[in-house]
């Protein structure tokens, strides 16, 4: 009965257009309402970097892949979130430098304290807010190469991407980021600018005003 369907990403739009038709489907991406000032995060190579995962602790989110990839990696991982898979993940994390802090309503301090943000989801994903939040905080990000992650990172120009489900590739890309501070800084700045341009509240407001044919 609807006259228009609004999708949160082009990846979702591509699924719905063949069913509902081109004219009924509009894409207005998810957005962040606040973007802190960009800051450089380059650290001396001798300092152990802080990795961050934020999200539900469910099997499809792929955190088990990240835990497997972390063996022998000189970094500490903080896991923010909760879910049915938490106890199994805590078992997998034994012997690793990993801290589970549970659900946090305010995740801002964790993004600010991190050096690298990782979203290893196996999918499906519409457009993960945590991915945009990591980018908005000017973090170098490492995402699985889901279609939506390719979309929001301009096909990997604003984040490092690894093959979905591939632990070896995840580990290789993570080590590359850890060992290359200049690459981290480049990706962080690109991510920050990408959110400014396409995934900020102002961009969403303009898109909705245009959709409803309302003057600003």
Tab-separated table of C-alpha atoms in Angstrom:
chain	number	residue	atom	x	y	z
A	1	UNK	CA	0.000	0.000	0.000
A	2	UNK	CA	2.990	2.327	0.390
A	3	UNK	CA	3.783	4.878	-2.287
A	4	UNK	CA	7.503	5.011	-1.493
A	5	UNK	CA	9.993	2.758	0.293
A	6	UNK	CA	13.052	4.349	1.912
A	7	UNK	CA	16.114	2.091	2.164
A	8	UNK	CA	19.119	2.662	4.403
A	9	UNK	CA	21.670	1.757	1.715
A	10	UNK	CA	22.056	1.110	-1.993
A	11	UNK	CA	22.735	-2.515	-1.089
A	12	UNK	CA	19.223	-2.830	0.327
A	13	UNK	CA	17.795	-0.804	-2.548
A	14	UNK	CA	19.264	-3.258	-5.052
A	15	UNK	CA	17.291	-6.057	-3.383
A	16	UNK	CA	13.984	-4.172	-3.269
A	17	UNK	CA	13.931	-2.505	-6.703
A	18	UNK	CA	13.263	-5.719	-8.672
A	19	UNK	CA	10.305	-6.432	-6.359
A	20	UNK	CA	8.720	-2.994	-5.953
A	21	UNK	CA	9.989	-1.122	-8.979
A	22	UNK	CA	12.510	1.646	-9.479
A	23	UNK	CA	10.117	4.552	-8.826
A	24	UNK	CA	8.908	3.299	-5.431
A	25	UNK	CA	12.354	2.782	-3.915
A	26	UNK	CA	14.452	5.662	-2.554
A	27	UNK	CA	17.791	5.328	-0.777
A	28	UNK	CA	18.528	7.643	2.145
A	29	UNK	CA	21.455	6.172	4.079
A	30	UNK	CA	21.751	5.933	7.838
A	31	UNK	CA	23.600	8.868	9.336
A	32	UNK	CA	25.494	10.052	12.399
A	33	UNK	CA	24.124	13.012	14.334
A	34	UNK	CA	27.478	14.066	15.806
A	35	UNK	CA	31.006	14.002	14.442
A	36	UNK	CA	33.850	14.962	16.776
A	37	UNK	CA	36.810	16.951	15.530
A	38	UNK	CA	39.344	14.883	13.603
A	39	UNK	CA	42.534	14.080	15.487
A	40	UNK	CA	45.702	12.300	14.482
A	41	UNK	CA	46.227	8.887	16.082
A	42	UNK	CA	49.759	8.059	14.946
A	43	UNK	CA	51.625	6.165	17.665
A	44	UNK	CA	55.137	4.856	18.021
A	45	UNK	CA	55.462	1.349	16.587
A	46	UNK	CA	56.558	0.029	19.976
A	47	UNK	CA	53.192	0.922	21.572
A	48	UNK	CA	50.532	-1.799	21.677
A	49	UNK	CA	47.551	-0.571	19.679
A	50	UNK	CA	43.980	-0.587	20.947
A	51	UNK	CA	41.501	-2.432	18.711
A	52	UNK	CA	37.751	-1.956	19.061
A	53	UNK	CA	34.649	-3.969	18.206
A	54	UNK	CA	31.199	-2.538	18.906
A	55	UNK	CA	28.020	-4.474	18.191
A	56	UNK	CA	25.758	-7.344	19.102
A	57	UNK	CA	27.472	-10.562	20.112
A	58	UNK	CA	25.773	-12.901	17.661
A	59	UNK	CA	27.316	-15.570	15.445
A	60	UNK	CA	26.734	-13.744	12.150
A	61	UNK	CA	28.638	-10.665	13.358
A	62	UNK	CA	31.911	-12.517	12.836
A	63	UNK	CA	33.668	-11.642	16.086
A	64	UNK	CA	34.825	-15.261	16.352
A	65	UNK	CA	36.822	-14.704	13.154
A	66	UNK	CA	38.544	-11.700	14.676
A	67	UNK	CA	39.404	-13.605	17.851
A	68	UNK	CA	40.937	-16.393	15.764
A	69	UNK	CA	42.919	-13.856	13.736
A	70	UNK	CA	44.270	-12.157	16.878
A	71	UNK	CA	46.480	-15.048	17.990
A	72	UNK	CA	50.015	-13.642	18.232
A	73	UNK	CA	48.951	-10.152	17.112
A	74	UNK	CA	50.513	-7.396	19.301
A	75	UNK	CA	47.320	-5.501	20.127
A	76	UNK	CA	44.547	-5.339	22.712
A	77	UNK	CA	40.902	-5.763	21.689
A	78	UNK	CA	38.009	-4.165	23.567
A	79	UNK	CA	34.581	-5.668	22.862
A	80	UNK	CA	31.581	-3.411	23.504
A	81	UNK	CA	28.208	-5.114	23.311
A	82	UNK	CA	26.229	-8.103	24.500
A	83	UNK	CA	24.258	-10.979	23.055
A	84	UNK	CA	23.485	-14.673	23.064
A	85	UNK	CA	26.951	-15.606	21.746
A	86	UNK	CA	28.910	-13.801	24.451
A	87	UNK	CA	29.855	-16.814	26.597
A	88	UNK	CA	31.111	-18.768	23.584
A	89	UNK	CA	33.156	-15.752	22.481
A	90	UNK	CA	34.649	-15.320	25.943
A	91	UNK	CA	35.763	-18.953	25.805
A	92	UNK	CA	37.386	-18.347	22.414
A	93	UNK	CA	39.167	-15.279	23.805
A	94	UNK	CA	40.932	-17.070	26.653
A	95	UNK	CA	44.657	-16.417	26.518
A	96	UNK	CA	44.214	-13.366	24.287
A	97	UNK	CA	44.443	-9.709	25.284
A	98	UNK	CA	40.696	-9.128	25.000
A	99	UNK	CA	38.336	-7.280	27.322
A	100	UNK	CA	34.547	-7.690	27.184
A	101	UNK	CA	32.889	-4.626	28.717
A	102	UNK	CA	29.267	-5.451	27.914
A	103	UNK	CA	26.568	-3.150	26.563
A	104	UNK	CA	27.283	0.577	26.873
A	105	UNK	CA	24.722	3.242	26.068
A	106	UNK	CA	27.482	5.790	25.476
A	107	UNK	CA	30.104	4.246	23.204
A	108	UNK	CA	31.841	7.540	22.428
A	109	UNK	CA	34.699	7.127	24.941
A	110	UNK	CA	35.576	3.722	23.475
A	111	UNK	CA	35.821	5.110	19.944
A	112	UNK	CA	37.966	7.967	21.260
A	113	UNK	CA	40.356	5.583	23.035
A	114	UNK	CA	40.748	3.178	20.090
A	115	UNK	CA	43.397	3.074	17.378
A	116	UNK	CA	41.619	0.738	14.919
A	117	UNK	CA	37.928	-0.148	14.579
A	118	UNK	CA	36.979	-3.577	13.208
A	119	UNK	CA	33.628	-4.767	11.854
A	120	UNK	CA	34.054	-8.435	10.755
A	121	UNK	CA	30.378	-9.214	10.021
A	122	UNK	CA	29.439	-12.133	7.785
A	123	UNK	CA	26.163	-10.383	6.966
A	124	UNK	CA	23.465	-9.754	6.166
A	125	UNK	CA	23.728	-6.047	7.009
A	126	UNK	CA	21.565	-3.105	5.945
A	127	UNK	CA	23.980	-0.356	6.954
A	128	UNK	CA	25.670	-0.919	10.329
A	129	UNK	CA	25.575	2.215	12.469
A	130	UNK	CA	28.743	1.151	14.270
A	131	UNK	CA	30.656	1.214	10.987
A	132	UNK	CA	29.578	4.815	10.384
A	133	UNK	CA	30.383	5.716	14.000
A	134	UNK	CA	33.907	4.314	13.703
A	135	UNK	CA	34.440	6.288	10.498
A	136	UNK	CA	32.878	9.423	12.008
A	137	UNK	CA	35.350	9.329	14.895
A	138	UNK	CA	38.241	9.380	12.440
A	139	UNK	CA	39.327	5.828	13.138
A	140	UNK	CA	41.133	3.688	10.601
A	141	UNK	CA	38.626	0.895	9.993
A	142	UNK	CA	38.842	-2.719	8.894
A	143	UNK	CA	35.596	-4.165	7.514
A	144	UNK	CA	34.532	-7.403	5.857
A	145	UNK	CA	33.935	-6.764	2.179
A	146	UNK	CA	30.150	-6.979	2.283
A	147	UNK	CA	28.437	-4.975	-0.447
A	148	UNK	CA	27.310	-2.343	2.056
A	149	UNK	CA	30.838	-1.961	3.444
A	150	UNK	CA	32.149	-1.434	-0.095
A	151	UNK	CA	29.397	1.134	-0.568
A	152	UNK	CA	30.085	3.272	2.495
A	153	UNK	CA	33.881	3.155	2.066
A	154	UNK	CA	33.861	4.106	-1.628
A	155	UNK	CA	34.942	0.591	-2.558
A	156	UNK	CA	37.688	0.395	0.047
A	157	UNK	CA	39.156	3.882	-0.313
A	158	UNK	CA	37.945	4.903	3.164
A	159	UNK	CA	38.681	1.638	5.029
A	160	UNK	CA	40.646	-1.566	4.668
A	161	UNK	CA	38.508	-4.506	3.522
A	162	UNK	CA	39.060	-8.240	3.955
A	163	UNK	CA	37.295	-11.155	2.289
A	164	UNK	CA	34.141	-12.119	4.198
A	165	UNK	CA	34.786	-15.103	6.450
A	166	UNK	CA	38.491	-15.360	5.578
A	167	UNK	CA	40.506	-15.409	8.819
A	168	UNK	CA	43.877	-15.399	7.051
A	169	UNK	CA	42.957	-12.305	5.035
A	170	UNK	CA	41.554	-10.586	8.134
A	171	UNK	CA	44.796	-11.244	10.006
A	172	UNK	CA	46.947	-10.066	7.080
A	173	UNK	CA	44.992	-6.810	6.679
A	174	UNK	CA	45.044	-6.194	10.436
A	175	UNK	CA	48.824	-6.671	10.631
A	176	UNK	CA	49.228	-4.342	7.666
A	177	UNK	CA	47.325	-1.628	9.534
A	178	UNK	CA	49.230	-2.213	12.767
A	179	UNK	CA	52.604	-2.022	11.022
A	180	UNK	CA	51.813	1.003	8.844
A	181	UNK	CA	50.853	4.144	10.802
A	182	UNK	CA	50.754	6.276	7.651
A	183	UNK	CA	48.196	3.940	6.079
A	184	UNK	CA	46.100	4.159	9.241
A	185	UNK	CA	46.178	7.944	9.106
A	186	UNK	CA	45.281	7.994	5.414
A	187	UNK	CA	42.308	5.666	5.860
A	188	UNK	CA	41.149	7.508	8.982
A	189	UNK	CA	41.053	10.863	7.206
A	190	UNK	CA	39.311	9.377	4.161
A	191	UNK	CA	36.692	7.768	6.421
A	192	UNK	CA	36.107	11.011	8.282
A	193	UNK	CA	35.608	12.963	5.045
A	194	UNK	CA	33.299	10.272	3.648
A	195	UNK	CA	30.978	10.625	6.639
A	196	UNK	CA	31.068	14.411	6.362
A	197	UNK	CA	30.023	14.234	2.727
A	198	UNK	CA	27.415	11.467	2.684
A	199	UNK	CA	26.486	10.110	6.117
A	200	UNK	CA	26.027	13.178	8.303
A	201	UNK	CA	22.676	14.360	9.645
A	202	UNK	CA	22.707	17.375	7.315
A	203	UNK	CA	22.883	15.128	4.259
A	204	UNK	CA	19.997	13.006	5.553
A	205	UNK	CA	17.905	16.104	6.314
A	206	UNK	CA	18.366	17.420	2.783
A	207	UNK	CA	17.422	14.048	1.306
A	208	UNK	CA	14.208	13.766	3.351
A	209	UNK	CA	13.186	17.331	2.548
A	210	UNK	CA	13.656	16.572	-1.126
A	211	UNK	CA	11.703	13.313	-0.820
A	212	UNK	CA	8.723	15.056	0.807
A	213	UNK	CA	9.096	18.085	-1.469
A	214	UNK	CA	9.444	20.417	1.495
A	215	UNK	CA	11.401	23.670	1.311
A	216	UNK	CA	14.243	24.031	3.807
